[in-house]
Amino acid sequence: MRIDVVMPTYNRASLIGPAIGSFAASTWDGAARLIVVDNNSGDGTRAAVEAAQAAHPAAAIHYLFEPQQGRAHALNRGIAEADGDVVAFYDDDERLAPDWLSVLAEEFADPAVGFLGGPVRPDWSAAAPGWMPKAGYGGVLSLVNNGPDRRRYGEPGFKGMLIGANAAIRRSVLRDVGPFTQEFQWAEDREMFGRLLRAGAAGYYVPRLVVYHHVPPKRLTKDYFRHWVHAEGRTNGSALRTMEAAGPPPRSAL
């Protein structure tokens, strides 16, 4: 099995080194490649990637430049470059757990598995404020915790959703469902998730598939929470209307 990992990046030269380093530190000895897609950054991102390549010469780290702005454009450029059996995704402000690739390989050894997601745990840069909600707002900080059990996405009683911050899709499934939509900024993963379910692909939330997300101080303010919730509500409203028009997922997906 070969795993291609796509990491879109935009103006995070100061964070991308640890993100790439976590890929290079993987404990899996199988075939894996990291495809870093620079989405028209202007902060020295390419130099940061080249420095990481030099620091980790044994790791397969490939750089691409995508001039058309937008996360979906970067994701789709990486997918077009990928030729592995599995295409996985994480973000430029995250670190992979050392066994992340190993868990992917174990799970996708079952040919019935079409896609996977897992927890996104916080890597705090400052103490969480006392006013921060204890539950229900993990999306504001790009955090995911769907419990300790492996669950099938779409099954009754499980409301977990695949997000691009920690995801992997079998490439044959991607060929069937098509690339990420470029219509909904910030909701391309939600729309992709709906298409995967409608296509009948079997997807699972795997608690062992862990990434760590850097949470900067600017996200720990009430103004940021208000702005994010407002923008997310508008974007997801449009995306949900599109998915509803496409119809519910087939019974075979549940």
Short mmCIF file of C-alpha atoms in Angstrom, two decimals:
data_model
loop_
_atom_site.label_atom_id
_atom_site.label_comp_id
_atom_site.label_asym_id
_atom_site.label_seq_id
_atom_site.Cartn_x
_atom_site.Cartn_y
_atom_site.Cartn_z
CA MET A 1 0.00 0.00 0.00
CA ARG A 2 1.14 3.52 -0.79
CA ILE A 3 -0.23 6.58 1.00
CA ASP A 4 -0.09 10.09 -0.44
CA VAL A 5 -0.65 12.83 2.13
CA VAL A 6 -1.85 16.23 0.89
CA MET A 7 -1.17 19.29 3.03
CA PRO A 8 -2.46 22.64 1.70
CA THR A 9 -0.68 25.68 3.08
CA TYR A 10 -1.06 29.45 2.95
CA ASN A 11 1.24 31.94 4.70
CA ARG A 12 2.25 29.70 7.58
CA ALA A 13 5.98 29.51 7.05
CA SER A 14 6.52 29.69 10.81
CA LEU A 15 4.36 26.60 11.47
CA ILE A 16 4.98 24.38 8.49
CA GLY A 17 8.33 23.05 9.71
CA PRO A 18 6.86 21.16 12.69
CA ALA A 19 3.95 19.99 10.52
CA ILE A 20 6.32 18.46 7.96
CA GLY A 21 8.59 17.17 10.70
CA SER A 22 5.74 15.16 12.19
CA PHE A 23 5.27 13.39 8.85
CA ALA A 24 8.99 12.66 8.66
CA ALA A 25 8.90 11.23 12.21
CA SER A 26 6.32 8.58 11.30
CA THR A 27 6.95 5.13 12.77
CA TRP A 28 5.47 3.43 9.67
CA ASP A 29 8.04 1.91 7.33
CA GLY A 30 5.73 1.65 4.31
CA ALA A 31 5.60 3.84 1.21
CA ALA A 32 4.31 7.33 1.94
CA ARG A 33 4.74 10.72 0.32
CA LEU A 34 3.86 14.20 1.57
CA ILE A 35 2.55 16.61 -1.07
CA VAL A 36 2.76 20.19 0.21
CA VAL A 37 0.58 22.51 -1.89
CA ASP A 38 1.56 26.16 -1.52
CA ASN A 39 -1.64 28.11 -2.21
CA ASN A 40 -0.01 31.34 -3.44
CA SER A 41 1.72 32.20 -0.16
CA GLY A 42 3.73 35.40 0.16
CA ASP A 43 5.68 34.74 3.36
CA GLY A 44 8.57 32.50 2.42
CA THR A 45 6.62 29.25 2.55
CA ARG A 46 8.63 27.67 -0.27
CA ALA A 47 11.91 28.36 1.55
CA ALA A 48 10.43 26.84 4.72
CA VAL A 49 9.44 23.70 2.81
CA GLU A 50 12.89 23.45 1.22
CA ALA A 51 14.47 23.79 4.68
CA ALA A 52 12.28 20.94 5.92
CA GLN A 53 13.23 18.82 2.91
CA ALA A 54 16.90 19.38 3.72
CA ALA A 55 16.32 18.57 7.40
CA HIS A 56 14.53 15.30 6.54
CA PRO A 57 16.28 13.91 3.45
CA ALA A 58 14.94 10.39 3.97
CA ALA A 59 11.31 11.53 3.82
CA ALA A 60 9.45 11.84 0.53
CA ILE A 61 8.37 15.50 0.59
CA HIS A 62 7.07 17.04 -2.63
CA TYR A 63 6.38 20.77 -3.15
CA LEU A 64 3.68 22.14 -5.47
CA PHE A 65 2.60 25.72 -6.12
CA GLU A 66 -1.09 26.42 -6.75
CA PRO A 67 -1.65 30.05 -7.81
CA GLN A 68 -5.46 30.00 -7.69
CA GLN A 69 -6.48 31.07 -4.20
CA GLY A 70 -8.77 28.85 -2.18
CA ARG A 71 -8.42 25.73 -0.08
CA ALA A 72 -10.39 23.55 -2.50
CA HIS A 73 -8.06 24.52 -5.36
CA ALA A 74 -5.05 23.51 -3.27
CA LEU A 75 -6.64 20.23 -2.19
CA ASN A 76 -7.60 19.31 -5.73
CA ARG A 77 -4.14 20.14 -7.05
CA GLY A 78 -2.69 17.74 -4.50
CA ILE A 79 -5.24 15.05 -5.36
CA ALA A 80 -4.39 15.40 -9.06
CA GLU A 81 -0.73 14.79 -8.21
CA ALA A 82 -1.44 11.80 -5.97
CA ASP A 83 -1.13 8.27 -7.29
CA GLY A 84 -1.18 6.27 -4.05
CA ASP A 85 -3.84 3.81 -2.99
CA VAL A 86 -4.96 6.24 -0.28
CA VAL A 87 -5.04 10.05 -0.27
CA ALA A 88 -4.88 11.53 3.23
CA PHE A 89 -5.13 15.11 4.47
CA TYR A 90 -3.96 17.27 7.35
CA ASP A 91 -3.31 20.97 7.83
CA ASP A 92 -0.20 23.13 7.94
CA ASP A 93 -0.78 24.07 11.60
CA GLU A 94 -1.05 20.47 12.78
CA ARG A 95 1.26 17.66 13.86
CA LEU A 96 0.64 14.01 13.12
CA ALA A 97 0.84 11.42 15.87
CA PRO A 98 3.85 9.14 15.17
CA ASP A 99 1.61 6.16 14.38
CA TRP A 100 -0.84 8.09 12.16
CA LEU A 101 0.34 6.48 8.92
CA SER A 102 0.47 3.05 10.57
CA VAL A 103 -3.16 3.36 11.68
CA LEU A 104 -4.17 4.37 8.15
CA ALA A 105 -2.39 1.36 6.68
CA GLU A 106 -4.04 -1.01 9.18
CA GLU A 107 -7.52 0.36 8.56
CA PHE A 108 -7.29 0.50 4.76
CA ALA A 109 -6.01 -3.08 4.66
CA ASP A 110 -9.75 -3.87 4.78
CA PRO A 111 -10.89 -3.27 1.16
CA ALA A 112 -14.38 -2.38 2.39
CA VAL A 113 -13.11 0.81 4.07
CA GLY A 114 -13.66 3.82 1.83
CA PHE A 115 -12.68 6.74 4.06
CA LEU A 116 -11.49 7.55 7.57
CA GLY A 117 -11.40 10.40 10.06
CA GLY A 118 -10.11 10.80 13.58
CA PRO A 119 -9.63 13.10 16.57
CA VAL A 120 -8.08 16.55 16.30
CA ARG A 121 -6.62 17.38 19.70
CA PRO A 122 -5.53 20.83 20.88
CA ASP A 123 -1.94 21.99 20.98
CA TRP A 124 -2.53 25.04 23.16
CA SER A 125 -0.37 28.15 22.74
CA ALA A 126 -2.10 29.78 25.73
CA ALA A 127 -4.42 28.67 28.49
CA ALA A 128 -8.04 28.19 27.42
CA PRO A 129 -10.17 31.05 28.84
CA GLY A 130 -12.72 30.26 31.52
CA TRP A 131 -15.64 31.52 29.41
CA MET A 132 -14.95 29.09 26.56
CA PRO A 133 -17.81 26.60 26.05
CA LYS A 134 -16.98 23.13 27.33
CA ALA A 135 -18.73 21.36 24.45
CA GLY A 136 -20.42 22.04 21.13
CA TYR A 137 -17.95 24.57 19.71
CA GLY A 138 -14.97 22.40 18.81
CA GLY A 139 -15.25 23.51 15.19
CA VAL A 140 -14.28 27.07 16.13
CA LEU A 141 -10.85 25.79 17.14
CA SER A 142 -10.80 23.00 14.53
CA LEU A 143 -10.94 20.34 17.24
CA VAL A 144 -12.69 16.97 16.97
CA ASN A 145 -13.57 14.52 19.73
CA ASN A 146 -16.23 11.98 18.82
CA GLY A 147 -15.55 9.67 21.73
CA PRO A 148 -13.43 6.59 22.42
CA ASP A 149 -15.18 4.14 20.09
CA ARG A 150 -14.67 3.34 16.42
CA ARG A 151 -17.93 4.38 14.72
CA ARG A 152 -19.30 4.26 11.21
CA TYR A 153 -20.12 7.67 9.76
CA GLY A 154 -23.80 8.05 9.00
CA GLU A 155 -24.97 5.32 11.39
CA PRO A 156 -28.01 6.14 13.54
CA GLY A 157 -27.08 8.09 16.65
CA PHE A 158 -23.62 9.13 15.43
CA LYS A 159 -23.35 12.75 14.30
CA GLY A 160 -19.63 12.78 13.54
CA MET A 161 -18.52 14.32 10.23
CA LEU A 162 -15.36 13.94 8.18
CA ILE A 163 -13.23 17.10 8.21
CA GLY A 164 -10.17 17.91 6.14
CA ALA A 165 -7.98 18.51 9.19
CA ASN A 166 -7.71 14.74 9.70
CA ALA A 167 -9.05 12.63 6.86
CA ALA A 168 -8.14 9.92 4.39
CA ILE A 169 -10.02 8.62 1.35
CA ARG A 170 -9.28 5.60 -0.81
CA ARG A 171 -8.22 6.96 -4.19
CA SER A 172 -10.65 4.72 -6.06
CA VAL A 173 -13.47 6.26 -4.01
CA LEU A 174 -12.20 9.76 -4.82
CA ARG A 175 -12.30 8.89 -8.51
CA ASP A 176 -15.95 7.90 -8.11
CA VAL A 177 -17.14 10.94 -6.12
CA GLY A 178 -14.98 13.61 -7.77
CA PRO A 179 -12.84 16.45 -6.37
CA PHE A 180 -13.62 18.92 -3.61
CA THR A 181 -16.19 21.57 -4.49
CA GLN A 182 -14.93 25.08 -5.12
CA GLU A 183 -18.35 26.59 -4.49
CA PHE A 184 -18.37 26.75 -0.67
CA GLN A 185 -15.45 28.32 1.14
CA TRP A 186 -14.93 26.63 4.56
CA ALA A 187 -17.50 23.93 3.77
CA GLU A 188 -15.75 21.88 1.10
CA ASP A 189 -15.21 19.01 3.54
CA ARG A 190 -18.87 19.00 4.64
CA GLU A 191 -19.99 18.84 1.01
CA MET A 192 -17.47 16.06 0.25
CA PHE A 193 -18.70 14.12 3.29
CA GLY A 194 -22.25 14.26 1.96
CA ARG A 195 -21.14 12.99 -1.43
CA LEU A 196 -19.22 10.12 0.14
CA LEU A 197 -22.31 9.00 2.06
CA ARG A 198 -24.58 9.35 -0.96
CA ALA A 199 -22.13 7.22 -2.96
CA GLY A 200 -22.45 4.47 -0.35
CA ALA A 201 -18.79 4.59 0.70
CA ALA A 202 -18.09 3.03 4.10
CA GLY A 203 -16.34 5.53 6.37
CA TYR A 204 -15.23 5.26 9.98
CA TYR A 205 -14.22 7.52 12.83
CA VAL A 206 -11.08 5.95 14.30
CA PRO A 207 -10.02 7.23 17.76
CA ARG A 208 -6.44 6.02 17.23
CA LEU A 209 -6.02 8.28 14.17
CA VAL A 210 -4.80 11.39 16.00
CA VAL A 211 -3.50 14.79 14.93
CA TYR A 212 -2.64 17.79 17.12
CA HIS A 213 -3.82 21.26 16.10
CA HIS A 214 -1.99 24.45 17.05
CA VAL A 215 -4.44 26.84 18.74
CA PRO A 216 -3.07 30.43 18.57
CA PRO A 217 -4.06 33.11 21.11
CA LYS A 218 -6.11 35.02 18.53
CA ARG A 219 -8.61 32.14 18.41
CA LEU A 220 -9.18 32.32 22.15
CA THR A 221 -11.22 35.53 22.09
CA LYS A 222 -14.96 36.12 22.12
CA ASP A 223 -14.75 38.21 18.95
CA TYR A 224 -13.15 35.31 17.09
CA PHE A 225 -15.84 32.90 18.31
CA ARG A 226 -18.62 35.27 17.20
CA HIS A 227 -17.08 35.88 13.76
CA TRP A 228 -16.45 32.17 13.15
CA VAL A 229 -19.94 31.05 14.17
CA HIS A 230 -21.53 33.72 11.96
CA ALA A 231 -19.42 32.81 8.91
CA GLU A 232 -19.84 29.08 9.50
CA GLY A 233 -23.60 29.37 9.78
CA ARG A 234 -23.93 31.21 6.47
CA THR A 235 -21.57 28.88 4.62
CA ASN A 236 -23.04 25.67 5.99
CA GLY A 237 -26.56 26.88 5.28
CA SER A 238 -25.69 27.14 1.59
CA ALA A 239 -23.89 23.80 1.61
CA LEU A 240 -26.75 22.00 3.36
CA ARG A 241 -29.29 23.34 0.88
CA THR A 242 -27.16 21.92 -1.93
CA MET A 243 -26.85 18.54 -0.22
CA GLU A 244 -30.58 18.42 0.51
CA ALA A 245 -31.31 19.09 -3.15
CA ALA A 246 -29.08 16.12 -4.03
CA GLY A 247 -31.19 13.86 -1.80
CA PRO A 248 -30.43 11.75 1.29
CA PRO A 249 -27.63 9.18 1.37
CA PRO A 250 -28.70 5.71 0.26
CA ARG A 251 -29.68 3.16 2.92
CA SER A 252 -26.52 1.20 2.10
CA ALA A 253 -24.47 4.09 3.57
CA LEU A 254 -26.16 3.83 6.97
#
